[in-house]
Coordinates of C-alpha atoms in Angstrom, one line a residue:
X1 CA 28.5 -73.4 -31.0
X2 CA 28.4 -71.8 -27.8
X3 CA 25.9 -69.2 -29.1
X4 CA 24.0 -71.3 -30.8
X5 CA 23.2 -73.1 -27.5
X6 CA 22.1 -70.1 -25.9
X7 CA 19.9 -69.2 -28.6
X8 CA 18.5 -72.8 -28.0
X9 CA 18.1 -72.3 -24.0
X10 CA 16.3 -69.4 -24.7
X11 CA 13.6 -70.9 -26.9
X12 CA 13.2 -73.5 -24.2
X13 CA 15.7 -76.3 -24.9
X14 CA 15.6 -79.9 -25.2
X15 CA 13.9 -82.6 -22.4
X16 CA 16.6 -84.7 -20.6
X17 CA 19.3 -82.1 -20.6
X18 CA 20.5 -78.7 -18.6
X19 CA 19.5 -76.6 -21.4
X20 CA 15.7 -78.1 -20.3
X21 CA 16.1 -77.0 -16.5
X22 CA 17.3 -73.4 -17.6
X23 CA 14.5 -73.5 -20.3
X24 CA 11.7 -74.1 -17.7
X25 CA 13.1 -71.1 -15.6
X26 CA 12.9 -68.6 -18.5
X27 CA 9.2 -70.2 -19.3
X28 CA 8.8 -69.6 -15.9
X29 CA 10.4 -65.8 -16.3
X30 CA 7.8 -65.2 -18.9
X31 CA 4.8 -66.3 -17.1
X32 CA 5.6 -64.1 -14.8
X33 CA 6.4 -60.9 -16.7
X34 CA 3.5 -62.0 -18.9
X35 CA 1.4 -61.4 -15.6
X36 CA 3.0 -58.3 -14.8
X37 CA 2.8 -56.8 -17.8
X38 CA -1.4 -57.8 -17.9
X39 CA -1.7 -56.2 -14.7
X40 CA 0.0 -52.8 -16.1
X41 CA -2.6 -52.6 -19.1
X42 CA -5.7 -53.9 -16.8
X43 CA -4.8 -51.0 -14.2
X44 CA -5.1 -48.4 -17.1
X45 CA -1.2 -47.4 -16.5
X46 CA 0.4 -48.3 -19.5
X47 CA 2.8 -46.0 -21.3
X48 CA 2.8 -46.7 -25.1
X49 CA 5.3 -44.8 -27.1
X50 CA 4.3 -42.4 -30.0
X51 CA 7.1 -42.8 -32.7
X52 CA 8.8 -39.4 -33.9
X53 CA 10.3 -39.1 -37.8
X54 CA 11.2 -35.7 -37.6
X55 CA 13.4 -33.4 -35.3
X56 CA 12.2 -32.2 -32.0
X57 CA 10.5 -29.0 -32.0
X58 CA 7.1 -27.0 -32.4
X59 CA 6.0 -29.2 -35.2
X60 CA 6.6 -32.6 -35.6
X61 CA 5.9 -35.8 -38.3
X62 CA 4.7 -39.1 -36.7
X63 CA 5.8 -42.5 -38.3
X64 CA 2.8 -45.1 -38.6
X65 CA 3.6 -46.7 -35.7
X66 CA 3.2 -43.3 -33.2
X67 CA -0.4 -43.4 -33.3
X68 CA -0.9 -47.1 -33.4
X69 CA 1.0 -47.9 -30.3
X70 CA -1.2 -45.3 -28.7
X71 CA -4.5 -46.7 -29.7
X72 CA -2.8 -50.4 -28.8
X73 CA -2.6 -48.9 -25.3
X74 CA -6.1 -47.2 -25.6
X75 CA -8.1 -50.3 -26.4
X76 CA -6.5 -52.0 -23.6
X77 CA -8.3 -50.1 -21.4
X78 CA -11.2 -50.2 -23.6
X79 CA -11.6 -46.8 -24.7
X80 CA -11.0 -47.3 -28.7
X81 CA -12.4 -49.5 -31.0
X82 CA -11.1 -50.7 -34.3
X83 CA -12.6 -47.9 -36.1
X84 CA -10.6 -45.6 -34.2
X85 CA -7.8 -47.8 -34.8
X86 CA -8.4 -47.1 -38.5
X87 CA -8.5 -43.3 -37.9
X88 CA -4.2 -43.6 -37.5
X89 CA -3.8 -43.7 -41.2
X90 CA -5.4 -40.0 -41.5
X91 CA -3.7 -38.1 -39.6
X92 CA -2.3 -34.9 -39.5
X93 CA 0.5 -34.7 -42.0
X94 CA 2.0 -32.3 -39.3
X95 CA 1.5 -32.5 -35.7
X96 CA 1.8 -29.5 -33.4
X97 CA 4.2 -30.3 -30.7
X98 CA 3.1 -29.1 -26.8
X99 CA 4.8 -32.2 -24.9
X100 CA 8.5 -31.6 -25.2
X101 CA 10.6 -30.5 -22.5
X102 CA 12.6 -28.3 -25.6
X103 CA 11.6 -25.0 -23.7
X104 CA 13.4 -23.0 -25.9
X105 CA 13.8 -24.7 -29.0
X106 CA 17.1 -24.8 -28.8
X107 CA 17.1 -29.2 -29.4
X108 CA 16.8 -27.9 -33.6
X109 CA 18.7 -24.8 -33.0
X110 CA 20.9 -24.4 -36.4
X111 CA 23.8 -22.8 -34.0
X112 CA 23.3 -25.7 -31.4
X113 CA 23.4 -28.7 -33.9
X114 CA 26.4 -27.0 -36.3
X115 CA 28.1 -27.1 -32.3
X116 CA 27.7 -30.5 -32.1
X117 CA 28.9 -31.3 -35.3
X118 CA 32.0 -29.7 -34.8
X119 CA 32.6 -31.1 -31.6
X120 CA 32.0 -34.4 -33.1
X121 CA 34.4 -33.6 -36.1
X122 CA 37.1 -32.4 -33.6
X123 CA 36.8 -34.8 -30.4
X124 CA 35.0 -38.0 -31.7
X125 CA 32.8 -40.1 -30.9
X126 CA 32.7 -40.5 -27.3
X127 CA 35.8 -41.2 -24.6
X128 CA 35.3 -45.2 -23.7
X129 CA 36.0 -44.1 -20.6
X130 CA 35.2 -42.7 -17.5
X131 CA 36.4 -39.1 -16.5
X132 CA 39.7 -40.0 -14.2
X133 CA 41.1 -42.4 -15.9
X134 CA 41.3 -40.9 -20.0
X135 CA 37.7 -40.0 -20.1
X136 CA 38.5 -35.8 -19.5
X137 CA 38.9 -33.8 -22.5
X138 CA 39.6 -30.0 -22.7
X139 CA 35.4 -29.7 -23.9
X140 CA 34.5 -31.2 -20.4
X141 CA 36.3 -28.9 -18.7
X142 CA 35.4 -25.5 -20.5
X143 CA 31.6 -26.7 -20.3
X144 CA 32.1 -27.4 -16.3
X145 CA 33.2 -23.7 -16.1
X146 CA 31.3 -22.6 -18.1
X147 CA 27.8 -24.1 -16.2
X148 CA 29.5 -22.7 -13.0
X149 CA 29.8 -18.9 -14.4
X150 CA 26.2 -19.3 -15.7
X151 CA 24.8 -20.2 -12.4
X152 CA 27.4 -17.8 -10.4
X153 CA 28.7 -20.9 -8.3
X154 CA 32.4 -21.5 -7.8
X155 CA 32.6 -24.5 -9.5
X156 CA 30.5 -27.5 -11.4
X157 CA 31.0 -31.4 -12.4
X158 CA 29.0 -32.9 -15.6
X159 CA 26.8 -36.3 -15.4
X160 CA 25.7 -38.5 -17.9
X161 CA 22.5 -37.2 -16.5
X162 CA 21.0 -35.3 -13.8
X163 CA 19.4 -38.6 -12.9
X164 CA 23.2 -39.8 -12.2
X165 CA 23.4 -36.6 -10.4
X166 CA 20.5 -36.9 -8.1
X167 CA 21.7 -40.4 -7.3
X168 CA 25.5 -39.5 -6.8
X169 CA 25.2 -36.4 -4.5
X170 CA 23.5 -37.3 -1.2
X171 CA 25.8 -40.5 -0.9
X172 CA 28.7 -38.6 -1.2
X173 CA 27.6 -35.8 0.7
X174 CA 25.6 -37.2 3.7
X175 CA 26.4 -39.5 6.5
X176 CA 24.6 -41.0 9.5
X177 CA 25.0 -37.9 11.8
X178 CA 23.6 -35.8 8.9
X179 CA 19.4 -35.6 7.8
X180 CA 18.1 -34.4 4.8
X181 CA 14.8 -33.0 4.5
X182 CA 13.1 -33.8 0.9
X183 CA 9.3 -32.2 -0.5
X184 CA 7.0 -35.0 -0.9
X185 CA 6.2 -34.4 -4.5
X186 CA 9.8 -34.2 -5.2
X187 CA 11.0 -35.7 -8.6
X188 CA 11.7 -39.7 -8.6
X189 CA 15.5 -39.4 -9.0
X190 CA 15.9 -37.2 -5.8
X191 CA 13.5 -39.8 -4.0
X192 CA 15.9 -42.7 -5.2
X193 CA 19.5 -40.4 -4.8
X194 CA 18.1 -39.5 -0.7
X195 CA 17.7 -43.6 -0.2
X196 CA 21.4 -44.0 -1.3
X197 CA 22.2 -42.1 1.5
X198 CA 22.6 -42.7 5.4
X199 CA 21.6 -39.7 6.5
X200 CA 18.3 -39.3 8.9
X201 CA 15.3 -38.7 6.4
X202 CA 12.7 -36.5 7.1
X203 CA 9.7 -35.6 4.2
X204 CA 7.4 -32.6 4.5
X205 CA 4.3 -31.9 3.0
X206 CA 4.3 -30.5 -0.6
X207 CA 5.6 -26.6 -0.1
X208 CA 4.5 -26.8 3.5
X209 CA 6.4 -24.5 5.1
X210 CA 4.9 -24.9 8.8
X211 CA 5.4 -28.8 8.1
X212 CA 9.1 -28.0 6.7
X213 CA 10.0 -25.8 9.8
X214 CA 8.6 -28.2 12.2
X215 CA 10.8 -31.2 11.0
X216 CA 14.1 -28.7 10.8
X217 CA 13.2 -28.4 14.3
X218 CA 13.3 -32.2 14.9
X219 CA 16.8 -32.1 13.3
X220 CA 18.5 -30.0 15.2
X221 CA 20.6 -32.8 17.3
X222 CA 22.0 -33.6 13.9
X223 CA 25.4 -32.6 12.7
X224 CA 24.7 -31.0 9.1
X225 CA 20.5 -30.3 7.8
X226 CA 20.0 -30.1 3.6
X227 CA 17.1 -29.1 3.0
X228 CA 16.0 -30.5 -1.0
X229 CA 13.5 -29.8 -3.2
X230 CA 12.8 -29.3 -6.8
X231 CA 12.8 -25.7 -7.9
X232 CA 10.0 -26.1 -10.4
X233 CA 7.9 -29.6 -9.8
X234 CA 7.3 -31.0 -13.3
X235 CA 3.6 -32.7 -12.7
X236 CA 1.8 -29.6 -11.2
X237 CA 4.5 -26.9 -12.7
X238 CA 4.5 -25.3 -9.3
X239 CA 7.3 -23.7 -8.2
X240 CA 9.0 -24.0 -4.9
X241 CA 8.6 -21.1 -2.5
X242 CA 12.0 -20.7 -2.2
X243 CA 12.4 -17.7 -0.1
X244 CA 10.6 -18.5 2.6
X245 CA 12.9 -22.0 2.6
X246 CA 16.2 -19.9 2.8
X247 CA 14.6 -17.9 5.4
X248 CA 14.1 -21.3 7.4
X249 CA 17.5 -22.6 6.5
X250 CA 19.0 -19.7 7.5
X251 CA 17.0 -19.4 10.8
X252 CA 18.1 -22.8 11.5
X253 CA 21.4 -23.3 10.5
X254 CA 20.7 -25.5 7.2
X255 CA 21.8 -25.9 3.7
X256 CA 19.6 -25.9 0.5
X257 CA 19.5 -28.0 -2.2
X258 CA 17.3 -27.4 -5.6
X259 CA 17.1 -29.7 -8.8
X260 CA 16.0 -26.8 -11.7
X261 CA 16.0 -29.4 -14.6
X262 CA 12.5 -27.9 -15.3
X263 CA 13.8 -24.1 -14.8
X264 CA 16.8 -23.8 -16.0
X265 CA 17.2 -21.8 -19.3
X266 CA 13.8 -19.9 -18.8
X267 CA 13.2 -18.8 -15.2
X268 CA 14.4 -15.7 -14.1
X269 CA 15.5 -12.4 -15.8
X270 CA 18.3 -14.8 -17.5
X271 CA 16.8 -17.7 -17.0
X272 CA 19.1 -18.8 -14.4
X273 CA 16.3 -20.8 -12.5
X274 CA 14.1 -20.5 -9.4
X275 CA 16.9 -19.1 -7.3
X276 CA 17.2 -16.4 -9.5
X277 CA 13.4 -15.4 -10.3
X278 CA 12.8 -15.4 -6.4
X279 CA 16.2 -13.2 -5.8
X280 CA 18.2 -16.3 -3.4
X281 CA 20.9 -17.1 -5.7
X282 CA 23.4 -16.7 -2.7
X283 CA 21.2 -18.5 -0.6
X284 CA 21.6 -21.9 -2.3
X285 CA 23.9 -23.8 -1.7
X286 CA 23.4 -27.0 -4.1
X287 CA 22.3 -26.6 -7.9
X288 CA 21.4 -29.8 -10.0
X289 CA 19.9 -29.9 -13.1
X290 CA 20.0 -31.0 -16.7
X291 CA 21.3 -30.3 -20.3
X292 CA 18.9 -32.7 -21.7
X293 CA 16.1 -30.3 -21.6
X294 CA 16.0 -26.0 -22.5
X295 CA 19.8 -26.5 -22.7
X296 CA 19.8 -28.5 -26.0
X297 CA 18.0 -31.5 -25.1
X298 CA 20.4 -34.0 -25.7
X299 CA 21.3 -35.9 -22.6
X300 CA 23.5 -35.1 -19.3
X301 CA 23.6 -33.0 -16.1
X302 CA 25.4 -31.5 -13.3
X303 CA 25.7 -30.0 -9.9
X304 CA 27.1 -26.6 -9.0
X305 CA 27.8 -25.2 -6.0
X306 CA 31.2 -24.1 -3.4
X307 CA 34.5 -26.0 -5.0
X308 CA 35.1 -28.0 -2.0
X309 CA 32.1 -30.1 -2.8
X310 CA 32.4 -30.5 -6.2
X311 CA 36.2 -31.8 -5.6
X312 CA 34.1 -34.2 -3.3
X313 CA 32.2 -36.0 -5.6
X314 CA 35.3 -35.8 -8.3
X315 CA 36.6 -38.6 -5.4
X316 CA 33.7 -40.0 -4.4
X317 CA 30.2 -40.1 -6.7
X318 CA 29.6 -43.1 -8.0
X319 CA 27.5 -42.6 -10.8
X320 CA 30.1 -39.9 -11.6
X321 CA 33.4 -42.3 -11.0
X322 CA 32.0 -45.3 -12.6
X323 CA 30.1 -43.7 -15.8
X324 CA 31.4 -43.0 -19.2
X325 CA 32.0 -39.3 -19.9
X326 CA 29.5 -36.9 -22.1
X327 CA 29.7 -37.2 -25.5
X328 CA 31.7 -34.4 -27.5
X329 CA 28.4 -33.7 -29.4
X330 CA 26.3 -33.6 -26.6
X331 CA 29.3 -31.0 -24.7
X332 CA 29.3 -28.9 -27.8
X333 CA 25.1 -29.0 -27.7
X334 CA 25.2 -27.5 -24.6
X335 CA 28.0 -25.3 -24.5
X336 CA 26.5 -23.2 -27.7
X337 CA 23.0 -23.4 -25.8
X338 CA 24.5 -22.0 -22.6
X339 CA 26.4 -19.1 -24.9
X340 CA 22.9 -18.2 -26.9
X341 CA 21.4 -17.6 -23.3
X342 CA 24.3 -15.6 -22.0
X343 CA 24.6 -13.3 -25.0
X344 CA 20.9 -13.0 -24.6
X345 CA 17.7 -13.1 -22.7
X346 CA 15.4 -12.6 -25.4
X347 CA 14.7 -16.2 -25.5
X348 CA 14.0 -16.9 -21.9
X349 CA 12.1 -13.6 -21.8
X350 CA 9.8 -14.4 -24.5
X351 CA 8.7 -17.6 -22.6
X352 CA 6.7 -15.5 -20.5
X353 CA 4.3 -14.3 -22.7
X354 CA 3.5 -17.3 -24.3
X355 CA 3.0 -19.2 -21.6
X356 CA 0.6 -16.3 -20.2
X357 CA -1.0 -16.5 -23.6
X358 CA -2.2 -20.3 -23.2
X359 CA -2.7 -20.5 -19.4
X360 CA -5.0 -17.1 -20.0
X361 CA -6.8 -18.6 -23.3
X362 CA -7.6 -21.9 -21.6
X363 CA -8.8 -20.6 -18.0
X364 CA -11.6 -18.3 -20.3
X365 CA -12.5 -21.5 -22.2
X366 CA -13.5 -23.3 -18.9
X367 CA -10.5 -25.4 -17.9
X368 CA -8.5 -25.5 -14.5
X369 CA -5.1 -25.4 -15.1
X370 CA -2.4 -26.3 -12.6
X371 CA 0.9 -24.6 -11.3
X372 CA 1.4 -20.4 -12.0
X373 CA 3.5 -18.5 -14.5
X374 CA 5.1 -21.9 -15.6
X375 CA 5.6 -23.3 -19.0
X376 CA 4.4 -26.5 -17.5
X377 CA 0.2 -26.3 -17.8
X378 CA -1.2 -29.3 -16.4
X379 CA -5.2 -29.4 -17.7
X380 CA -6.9 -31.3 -14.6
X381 CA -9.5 -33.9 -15.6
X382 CA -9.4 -36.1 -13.0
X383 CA -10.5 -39.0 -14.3
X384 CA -8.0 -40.9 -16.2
X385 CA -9.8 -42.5 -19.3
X386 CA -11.1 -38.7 -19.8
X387 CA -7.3 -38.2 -20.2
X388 CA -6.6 -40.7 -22.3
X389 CA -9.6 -40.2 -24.5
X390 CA -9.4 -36.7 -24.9
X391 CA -5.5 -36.9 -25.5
X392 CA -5.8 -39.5 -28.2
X393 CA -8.5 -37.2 -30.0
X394 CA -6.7 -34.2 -29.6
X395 CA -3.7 -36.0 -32.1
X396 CA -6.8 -37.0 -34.4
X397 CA -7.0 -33.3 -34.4
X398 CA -3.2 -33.0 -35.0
X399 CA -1.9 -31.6 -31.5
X400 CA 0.6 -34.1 -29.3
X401 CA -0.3 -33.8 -26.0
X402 CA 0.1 -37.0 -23.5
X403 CA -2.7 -37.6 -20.4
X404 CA -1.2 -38.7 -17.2
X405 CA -3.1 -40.8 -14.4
X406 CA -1.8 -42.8 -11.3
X407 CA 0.6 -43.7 -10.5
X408 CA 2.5 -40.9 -12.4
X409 CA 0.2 -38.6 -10.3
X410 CA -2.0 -39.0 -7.7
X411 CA -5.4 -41.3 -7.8
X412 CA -7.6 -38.5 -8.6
X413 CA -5.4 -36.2 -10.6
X414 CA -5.5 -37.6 -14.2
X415 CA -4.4 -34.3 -16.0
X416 CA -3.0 -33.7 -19.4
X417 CA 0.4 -31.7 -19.3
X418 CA 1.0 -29.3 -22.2
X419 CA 4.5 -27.8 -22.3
X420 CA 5.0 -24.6 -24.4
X421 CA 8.0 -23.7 -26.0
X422 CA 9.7 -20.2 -26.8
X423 CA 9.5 -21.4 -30.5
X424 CA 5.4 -22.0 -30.3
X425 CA 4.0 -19.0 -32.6
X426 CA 0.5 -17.3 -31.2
X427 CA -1.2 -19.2 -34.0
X428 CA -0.1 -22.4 -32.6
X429 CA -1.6 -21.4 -29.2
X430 CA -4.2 -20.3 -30.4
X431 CA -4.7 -23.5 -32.4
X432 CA -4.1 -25.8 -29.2
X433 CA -6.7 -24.2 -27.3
X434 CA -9.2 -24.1 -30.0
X435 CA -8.4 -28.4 -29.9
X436 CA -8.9 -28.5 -26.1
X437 CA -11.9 -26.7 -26.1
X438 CA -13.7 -28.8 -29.2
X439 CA -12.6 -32.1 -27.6
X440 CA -13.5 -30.8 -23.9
X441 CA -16.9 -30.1 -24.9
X442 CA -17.2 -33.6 -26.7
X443 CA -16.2 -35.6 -24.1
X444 CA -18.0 -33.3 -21.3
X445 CA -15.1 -31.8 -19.6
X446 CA -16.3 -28.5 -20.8
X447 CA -20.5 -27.6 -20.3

């Protein structure tokens, strides 16, 4: 009865009664989110979602739906019409995939997914818990050490995510006689992880290093100085100058902090990260990053770095302390994707030419392409109906690439980001720049 009444209050209730009073504030709740959600499409910002029926990787099948959603979003801002509309029933029986964060394949990996299924077979479903109370399980634990041996740090603790990560380290970490010193164009969950925190907050200009030293100089009447940033930043696929920020840290007595969720796997001779490409691994103190991406892209993260700190946020992270532990599957994922990359570095080392391959192909064809010697290639429009236009013909031409505009980035900076993967061939490549240039010249991005 009691659901049936909630059901009721829900789809507005009866006059002369409470269910009324709680029926006008959930009319009143839609209005409102009614609004909100009008303003997100008139503002050109509205993220539809393209609907996958096949496994992650290099080549993908879309359900019905994918493209329909898109073109939903697209004729709110009045860019398709109902012919293209129509065009969603002829497309691509296979779609060429350059959007995933699957660096190196590894999310279809035979090796990683018979790992999971093991680990499924063997340790179940999931804990129903959280790690110290009967959440821990010997997979955890081996995984941890694992992580930590991979990055050479004493010692590492897993997250549902590295978003959980972000959010549980600073907290933990940092109090009011402490300041932390974050890169403006630093990723969203280190933004939202360095307002948990007490500590004094200091931002400097995106890689600025004069900027950077002259706040370190400000902070020198406090008691500890992390300096965070990400190793690799995800819009622009830039990547951190890293050594001159040791040399800073070092020069004034600070500690540095880097999220490699989007290096990780593929930068560096081993693809241990930033730290390791620029040759500061024992410079850095802090390591977050993610097994939801090159390492099997399932879900979960973690920070390494000295024991003592990592025993720290054992006792006090939140997200960590009050979160359910990984998933066997996703544990097993990862583990066989951090083994495939330690037996070898064929995989990380063949990411370099491929992504040399597209960033080469699509300068020569006329387009500016953001970031250097990343698998990240942002293609800089500007405008961002251009991005959405050219995006949505670019699947008509059976390649899945997704146009971002403000407030993702900058007013301005409307760019589509292509990712490329270790398991792209040269054909597909080749094929994706042969797209870009077609629709570029169509839609006069390209004289």
């Amino acid at each position: 009865m009691w659901r049936g009444a909630a059901v009721r209050v829900l789809r507005g209730g009866g006059a002369g009664s409470p269910r009324s009073a709680s029926g006008a504030a959930v009319a009143q709740l839609r209005r409102r989110l009614e609004s909100e959600l009008e303003d997100i499409r008139g503002a050109g910002t509205w993220k539809s979602e393209r609907i996958i029926s096949s496994r992650q990787g290099p080549h993908l099948r879309l359900a019905g739906g994918g493209a329909g959603a898109y073109r939903e979003a697209g004729r709110a801002l009045g860019i398709f019409s109902r012919c293209d509309a129509a065009a969603s029933l002829f497309l691509p029986a296979g779609i060429l995939n350059f959007c995933a964060n699957n660096y190196l394949g590894l999310s279809s990996h035979p090796e990683v997914i018979r790992a999971a299924v093991e680990a499924l077979e063997k340790f179940g479903a999931g804990l129903s818990s959280v790690r110290f109370i009967c959440g821990t399980q010997s997979i955890h634990k081996d995984l941890e050490e694992k992580i930590a041996r991979f990055h050479q740090r004493e010692d590492a603790i897993l997250y549902a995510s590295c978003f959980d990560a972000n959010a549980g380290i600073f907290e933990a970490l940092l109090t009011p006689e402490d300041a932390v010193l974050s890169d403006e164009l630093n990723h969203a969950s280190i933004i939202d992880g360095i307002r948990l925190c007490k500590a004094n907050k200091y931002r400097y200009k995106h890689m600025d290093m004069q900027d950077l030293e002259a706040k370190l100089q400000d902070t020198q009447k406090h008691r500890l100085r992390l300096v965070a940033t990400d190793g690799a930043f995800s819009m622009d696929g830039d990547i951190a100058p890293l050594r001159e920020i040791c040399q800073l840290a070092q020069k004034y007595d600070a500690l540095v902090f880097i999220d490699e969720c989007h290096a990780t796997g593929f930068l560096g001779p081993n693809g241990r990260g930033t730290d390791e490409l620029l040759g500061v691994m024992d410079k850095v103190t802090i390591i977050n990053s993610t097994l939801g991406k090159a390492l099997g892209g399932a879900a979960g993260g973690y920070t390494t770095g000295p024991k003592p700190l990592i025993d720290l946020l054992r006792q006090r992270s939140r997200p960590y302390l009050f979160s359910n532990s990984l998933p066997p599957a996703v544990v097993g994922c990862a583990s066989k994707a951090l083994d495939l990359l330690m037996e070898s570095n064929a995989i990380a080392q063949s990411m370099a030419a491929k992504t040399q391959r597209f960033r080469s192909k699509m300068t020569a064809a006329g387009f500016t392409i953001s970031g250097k010697d990343h698998p990240i290639c942002p293609v800089m429009l500007g405008d961002a109906r251009l991005a959405a236009v050219m995006a949505e013909d670019m699947l008509n031409r059976g390649i899945y690439v997704i146009g971002f505009s403000y407030p993702v980035v900058p007013k301005g900076k409307a760019r589509i980001r292509v990712q490329i993967s270790a398991v792209h061939s040269d054909e597909d490549i080749d094929r994706c720049v042969e797209a870009f240039t077609e629709v570029g010249r169509k839609h006069g991005a390209l004289p």
